[in-house]
């Protein structure tokens, strides 16, 4: 039998934690854009699965009295990544539409130029990278934001399969 109250509760907690996850991603993006030489942005991005697992365990212990099935944990994680991706996409649209003025592409271009010798040694053509940067520069803010949102959702679904395995752990 389907328990609609449990589904509603799971979605409500996932929405709340999706807001927190999107804030983490926004801080990560801001760190990458405004402090590109710092490793903090990369560390924050790598902390995403641990953050979602921590929030899922808090949900399990607070709302579900320490017991959560794998299916409910998977649904919670998928919804959390979905809501976070939507909010992050909106934030990126606002950033690229009103704030960026080419800064993000400039950082990517600088990284490609710095890594050109490595690409040449590896046999990767820099003309292809330059062409890809040209295509990226032609994208509209909405398209970039949509791409990031879809990417966040898809990666989140893959991560959810593994994160949900922590649901079986007891308090």
PDB file of C-alpha atoms in Angstrom:
ATOM      1  CA  UNK A   1       0.000   0.000   0.000  1.00  0.00           C
ATOM      2  CA  UNK A   2       1.240   3.476  -0.830  1.00  0.00           C
ATOM      3  CA  UNK A   3       1.751   5.745   2.155  1.00  0.00           C
ATOM      4  CA  UNK A   4       1.139   9.238   0.792  1.00  0.00           C
ATOM      5  CA  UNK A   5       2.080  10.874   4.100  1.00  0.00           C
ATOM      6  CA  UNK A   6       5.519   9.259   3.966  1.00  0.00           C
ATOM      7  CA  UNK A   7       6.005  10.413   0.367  1.00  0.00           C
ATOM      8  CA  UNK A   8       4.946  13.951   1.252  1.00  0.00           C
ATOM      9  CA  UNK A   9       7.264  13.989   4.267  1.00  0.00           C
ATOM     10  CA  UNK A  10      10.191  12.672   2.215  1.00  0.00           C
ATOM     11  CA  UNK A  11       9.627  15.272  -0.500  1.00  0.00           C
ATOM     12  CA  UNK A  12       9.347  18.069   2.088  1.00  0.00           C
ATOM     13  CA  UNK A  13      12.662  17.166   3.696  1.00  0.00           C
ATOM     14  CA  UNK A  14      14.244  16.714   0.265  1.00  0.00           C
ATOM     15  CA  UNK A  15      13.094  20.210  -0.751  1.00  0.00           C
ATOM     16  CA  UNK A  16      14.572  21.712   2.390  1.00  0.00           C
ATOM     17  CA  UNK A  17      17.852  19.847   1.983  1.00  0.00           C
ATOM     18  CA  UNK A  18      17.876  20.674  -1.736  1.00  0.00           C
ATOM     19  CA  UNK A  19      17.949  24.350  -0.752  1.00  0.00           C
ATOM     20  CA  UNK A  20      20.940  23.686   1.495  1.00  0.00           C
ATOM     21  CA  UNK A  21      22.703  21.690  -1.217  1.00  0.00           C
ATOM     22  CA  UNK A  22      22.095  24.413  -3.796  1.00  0.00           C
ATOM     23  CA  UNK A  23      23.623  26.933  -1.379  1.00  0.00           C
ATOM     24  CA  UNK A  24      26.693  24.693  -1.124  1.00  0.00           C
ATOM     25  CA  UNK A  25      26.911  24.546  -4.918  1.00  0.00           C
ATOM     26  CA  UNK A  26      26.496  28.314  -5.239  1.00  0.00           C
ATOM     27  CA  UNK A  27      29.317  28.895  -2.768  1.00  0.00           C
ATOM     28  CA  UNK A  28      31.403  26.346  -4.667  1.00  0.00           C
ATOM     29  CA  UNK A  29      30.749  28.066  -7.992  1.00  0.00           C
ATOM     30  CA  UNK A  30      31.525  31.483  -6.523  1.00  0.00           C
ATOM     31  CA  UNK A  31      34.767  30.149  -5.088  1.00  0.00           C
ATOM     32  CA  UNK A  32      35.789  28.663  -8.435  1.00  0.00           C
ATOM     33  CA  UNK A  33      34.964  31.864 -10.319  1.00  0.00           C
ATOM     34  CA  UNK A  34      36.322  34.436  -7.880  1.00  0.00           C
ATOM     35  CA  UNK A  35      39.231  32.448  -6.390  1.00  0.00           C
ATOM     36  CA  UNK A  36      40.278  30.124  -9.218  1.00  0.00           C
ATOM     37  CA  UNK A  37      43.743  29.470  -7.793  1.00  0.00           C
ATOM     38  CA  UNK A  38      42.232  28.177  -4.542  1.00  0.00           C
ATOM     39  CA  UNK A  39      41.493  24.501  -3.987  1.00  0.00           C
ATOM     40  CA  UNK A  40      38.502  25.289  -1.777  1.00  0.00           C
ATOM     41  CA  UNK A  41      36.020  25.109  -4.675  1.00  0.00           C
ATOM     42  CA  UNK A  42      37.136  21.622  -5.636  1.00  0.00           C
ATOM     43  CA  UNK A  43      37.011  20.431  -2.043  1.00  0.00           C
ATOM     44  CA  UNK A  44      33.502  21.831  -1.622  1.00  0.00           C
ATOM     45  CA  UNK A  45      32.349  20.086  -4.789  1.00  0.00           C
ATOM     46  CA  UNK A  46      33.812  16.790  -3.625  1.00  0.00           C
ATOM     47  CA  UNK A  47      31.966  17.186  -0.325  1.00  0.00           C
ATOM     48  CA  UNK A  48      28.566  17.022  -2.075  1.00  0.00           C
ATOM     49  CA  UNK A  49      27.913  13.280  -1.558  1.00  0.00           C
ATOM     50  CA  UNK A  50      29.007  13.497   2.072  1.00  0.00           C
ATOM     51  CA  UNK A  51      26.747  16.497   2.625  1.00  0.00           C
ATOM     52  CA  UNK A  52      23.736  14.690   1.135  1.00  0.00           C
ATOM     53  CA  UNK A  53      24.511  11.555   3.171  1.00  0.00           C
ATOM     54  CA  UNK A  54      24.757  13.643   6.349  1.00  0.00           C
ATOM     55  CA  UNK A  55      21.409  15.342   5.644  1.00  0.00           C
ATOM     56  CA  UNK A  56      19.806  11.989   4.792  1.00  0.00           C
ATOM     57  CA  UNK A  57      21.005  10.486   8.073  1.00  0.00           C
ATOM     58  CA  UNK A  58      19.613  13.497   9.945  1.00  0.00           C
ATOM     59  CA  UNK A  59      16.267  13.009   8.174  1.00  0.00           C
ATOM     60  CA  UNK A  60      16.299   9.299   8.985  1.00  0.00           C
ATOM     61  CA  UNK A  61      17.070   9.870  12.659  1.00  0.00           C
ATOM     62  CA  UNK A  62      14.765  12.868  13.148  1.00  0.00           C
ATOM     63  CA  UNK A  63      11.671  11.953  11.150  1.00  0.00           C
ATOM     64  CA  UNK A  64      11.880   8.194  10.730  1.00  0.00           C
ATOM     65  CA  UNK A  65      13.114   7.157  14.186  1.00  0.00           C
ATOM     66  CA  UNK A  66      16.359   5.725  12.814  1.00  0.00           C
ATOM     67  CA  UNK A  67      14.821   3.315  10.293  1.00  0.00           C
ATOM     68  CA  UNK A  68      14.858   3.987   6.548  1.00  0.00           C
ATOM     69  CA  UNK A  69      14.531   1.628   3.613  1.00  0.00           C
ATOM     70  CA  UNK A  70      16.859   1.771   0.651  1.00  0.00           C
ATOM     71  CA  UNK A  71      13.969   2.776  -1.616  1.00  0.00           C
ATOM     72  CA  UNK A  72      12.962   5.719   0.589  1.00  0.00           C
ATOM     73  CA  UNK A  73      16.612   6.797   0.873  1.00  0.00           C
ATOM     74  CA  UNK A  74      16.994   6.620  -2.905  1.00  0.00           C
ATOM     75  CA  UNK A  75      13.860   8.690  -3.463  1.00  0.00           C
ATOM     76  CA  UNK A  76      15.021  11.228  -0.866  1.00  0.00           C
ATOM     77  CA  UNK A  77      18.449  11.573  -2.503  1.00  0.00           C
ATOM     78  CA  UNK A  78      17.056  11.851  -6.030  1.00  0.00           C
ATOM     79  CA  UNK A  79      14.584  14.538  -4.958  1.00  0.00           C
ATOM     80  CA  UNK A  80      17.295  16.398  -3.032  1.00  0.00           C
ATOM     81  CA  UNK A  81      19.573  16.517  -6.077  1.00  0.00           C
ATOM     82  CA  UNK A  82      16.652  17.461  -8.322  1.00  0.00           C
ATOM     83  CA  UNK A  83      15.571  20.411  -6.179  1.00  0.00           C
ATOM     84  CA  UNK A  84      19.175  21.534  -5.665  1.00  0.00           C
ATOM     85  CA  UNK A  85      19.799  21.400  -9.422  1.00  0.00           C
ATOM     86  CA  UNK A  86      16.705  23.494 -10.137  1.00  0.00           C
ATOM     87  CA  UNK A  87      17.703  26.193  -7.657  1.00  0.00           C
ATOM     88  CA  UNK A  88      21.324  26.115  -8.773  1.00  0.00           C
ATOM     89  CA  UNK A  89      20.201  26.489 -12.389  1.00  0.00           C
ATOM     90  CA  UNK A  90      18.132  29.556 -11.486  1.00  0.00           C
ATOM     91  CA  UNK A  91      21.073  31.057  -9.590  1.00  0.00           C
ATOM     92  CA  UNK A  92      23.389  30.421 -12.542  1.00  0.00           C
ATOM     93  CA  UNK A  93      20.926  31.995 -14.950  1.00  0.00           C
ATOM     94  CA  UNK A  94      20.839  35.140 -12.824  1.00  0.00           C
ATOM     95  CA  UNK A  95      24.633  35.121 -12.565  1.00  0.00           C
ATOM     96  CA  UNK A  96      25.297  34.641 -16.291  1.00  0.00           C
ATOM     97  CA  UNK A  97      22.534  37.040 -17.323  1.00  0.00           C
ATOM     98  CA  UNK A  98      23.342  39.962 -15.028  1.00  0.00           C
ATOM     99  CA  UNK A  99      26.742  39.538 -13.326  1.00  0.00           C
ATOM    100  CA  UNK A 100      29.247  37.482 -15.326  1.00  0.00           C
ATOM    101  CA  UNK A 101      30.197  39.670 -18.319  1.00  0.00           C
ATOM    102  CA  UNK A 102      32.551  36.975 -19.656  1.00  0.00           C
ATOM    103  CA  UNK A 103      34.459  36.272 -16.438  1.00  0.00           C
ATOM    104  CA  UNK A 104      33.643  32.545 -16.379  1.00  0.00           C
ATOM    105  CA  UNK A 105      34.746  32.013 -19.981  1.00  0.00           C
ATOM    106  CA  UNK A 106      37.893  34.026 -19.280  1.00  0.00           C
ATOM    107  CA  UNK A 107      38.792  31.694 -16.417  1.00  0.00           C
ATOM    108  CA  UNK A 108      38.186  28.610 -18.556  1.00  0.00           C
ATOM    109  CA  UNK A 109      40.218  30.127 -21.393  1.00  0.00           C
ATOM    110  CA  UNK A 110      43.095  30.871 -18.997  1.00  0.00           C
ATOM    111  CA  UNK A 111      43.028  27.294 -17.699  1.00  0.00           C
ATOM    112  CA  UNK A 112      43.115  25.913 -21.248  1.00  0.00           C
ATOM    113  CA  UNK A 113      46.061  28.165 -22.122  1.00  0.00           C
ATOM    114  CA  UNK A 114      47.947  27.092 -18.987  1.00  0.00           C
ATOM    115  CA  UNK A 115      47.293  23.422 -19.724  1.00  0.00           C
ATOM    116  CA  UNK A 116      48.140  23.628 -23.448  1.00  0.00           C
ATOM    117  CA  UNK A 117      51.635  22.099 -23.014  1.00  0.00           C
ATOM    118  CA  UNK A 118      50.117  19.177 -21.122  1.00  0.00           C
ATOM    119  CA  UNK A 119      47.491  18.710 -23.816  1.00  0.00           C
ATOM    120  CA  UNK A 120      50.163  18.786 -26.530  1.00  0.00           C
ATOM    121  CA  UNK A 121      52.248  16.139 -24.698  1.00  0.00           C
ATOM    122  CA  UNK A 122      49.143  13.969 -24.350  1.00  0.00           C
ATOM    123  CA  UNK A 123      48.307  14.277 -28.026  1.00  0.00           C
ATOM    124  CA  UNK A 124      45.132  16.309 -27.519  1.00  0.00           C
ATOM    125  CA  UNK A 125      44.581  18.937 -30.187  1.00  0.00           C
ATOM    126  CA  UNK A 126      44.282  22.468 -28.823  1.00  0.00           C
ATOM    127  CA  UNK A 127      42.295  23.480 -31.902  1.00  0.00           C
ATOM    128  CA  UNK A 128      39.458  21.261 -30.711  1.00  0.00           C
ATOM    129  CA  UNK A 129      39.573  22.857 -27.283  1.00  0.00           C
ATOM    130  CA  UNK A 130      39.560  26.324 -28.812  1.00  0.00           C
ATOM    131  CA  UNK A 131      36.576  25.358 -30.978  1.00  0.00           C
ATOM    132  CA  UNK A 132      34.774  24.023 -27.904  1.00  0.00           C
ATOM    133  CA  UNK A 133      35.425  27.301 -26.079  1.00  0.00           C
ATOM    134  CA  UNK A 134      34.024  29.149 -29.077  1.00  0.00           C
ATOM    135  CA  UNK A 135      30.855  27.071 -28.918  1.00  0.00           C
ATOM    136  CA  UNK A 136      30.615  27.630 -25.170  1.00  0.00           C
ATOM    137  CA  UNK A 137      30.899  31.384 -25.635  1.00  0.00           C
ATOM    138  CA  UNK A 138      27.941  31.318 -28.044  1.00  0.00           C
ATOM    139  CA  UNK A 139      25.584  29.751 -25.503  1.00  0.00           C
ATOM    140  CA  UNK A 140      22.949  31.962 -23.939  1.00  0.00           C
ATOM    141  CA  UNK A 141      22.709  32.255 -20.138  1.00  0.00           C
ATOM    142  CA  UNK A 142      19.558  30.137 -20.080  1.00  0.00           C
ATOM    143  CA  UNK A 143      21.265  27.362 -22.046  1.00  0.00           C
ATOM    144  CA  UNK A 144      24.288  27.341 -19.740  1.00  0.00           C
ATOM    145  CA  UNK A 145      22.086  27.290 -16.647  1.00  0.00           C
ATOM    146  CA  UNK A 146      19.964  24.489 -18.109  1.00  0.00           C
ATOM    147  CA  UNK A 147      23.081  22.453 -18.934  1.00  0.00           C
ATOM    148  CA  UNK A 148      24.378  22.821 -15.367  1.00  0.00           C
ATOM    149  CA  UNK A 149      20.960  21.892 -13.945  1.00  0.00           C
ATOM    150  CA  UNK A 150      20.674  18.771 -16.099  1.00  0.00           C
ATOM    151  CA  UNK A 151      24.252  17.796 -15.291  1.00  0.00           C
ATOM    152  CA  UNK A 152      23.616  18.221 -11.562  1.00  0.00           C
ATOM    153  CA  UNK A 153      20.471  16.118 -11.767  1.00  0.00           C
ATOM    154  CA  UNK A 154      22.108  13.292 -13.717  1.00  0.00           C
ATOM    155  CA  UNK A 155      25.213  13.146 -11.536  1.00  0.00           C
ATOM    156  CA  UNK A 156      22.949  13.324  -8.503  1.00  0.00           C
ATOM    157  CA  UNK A 157      20.964  10.307  -9.663  1.00  0.00           C
ATOM    158  CA  UNK A 158      24.148   8.290 -10.049  1.00  0.00           C
ATOM    159  CA  UNK A 159      25.429   9.415  -6.644  1.00  0.00           C
ATOM    160  CA  UNK A 160      22.041   8.674  -5.079  1.00  0.00           C
ATOM    161  CA  UNK A 161      22.404   4.971  -5.773  1.00  0.00           C
ATOM    162  CA  UNK A 162      25.508   4.866  -3.577  1.00  0.00           C
ATOM    163  CA  UNK A 163      24.473   7.427  -0.972  1.00  0.00           C
ATOM    164  CA  UNK A 164      21.202   5.622  -0.314  1.00  0.00           C
ATOM    165  CA  UNK A 165      23.159   2.554   0.777  1.00  0.00           C
ATOM    166  CA  UNK A 166      23.953   4.422   4.005  1.00  0.00           C
ATOM    167  CA  UNK A 167      20.269   4.274   4.942  1.00  0.00           C
ATOM    168  CA  UNK A 168      20.656   0.744   6.269  1.00  0.00           C
ATOM    169  CA  UNK A 169      23.102   1.923   8.928  1.00  0.00           C
ATOM    170  CA  UNK A 170      21.416   2.153  12.309  1.00  0.00           C
ATOM    171  CA  UNK A 171      21.675   4.995  14.749  1.00  0.00           C
TER     172      UNK A 171
END
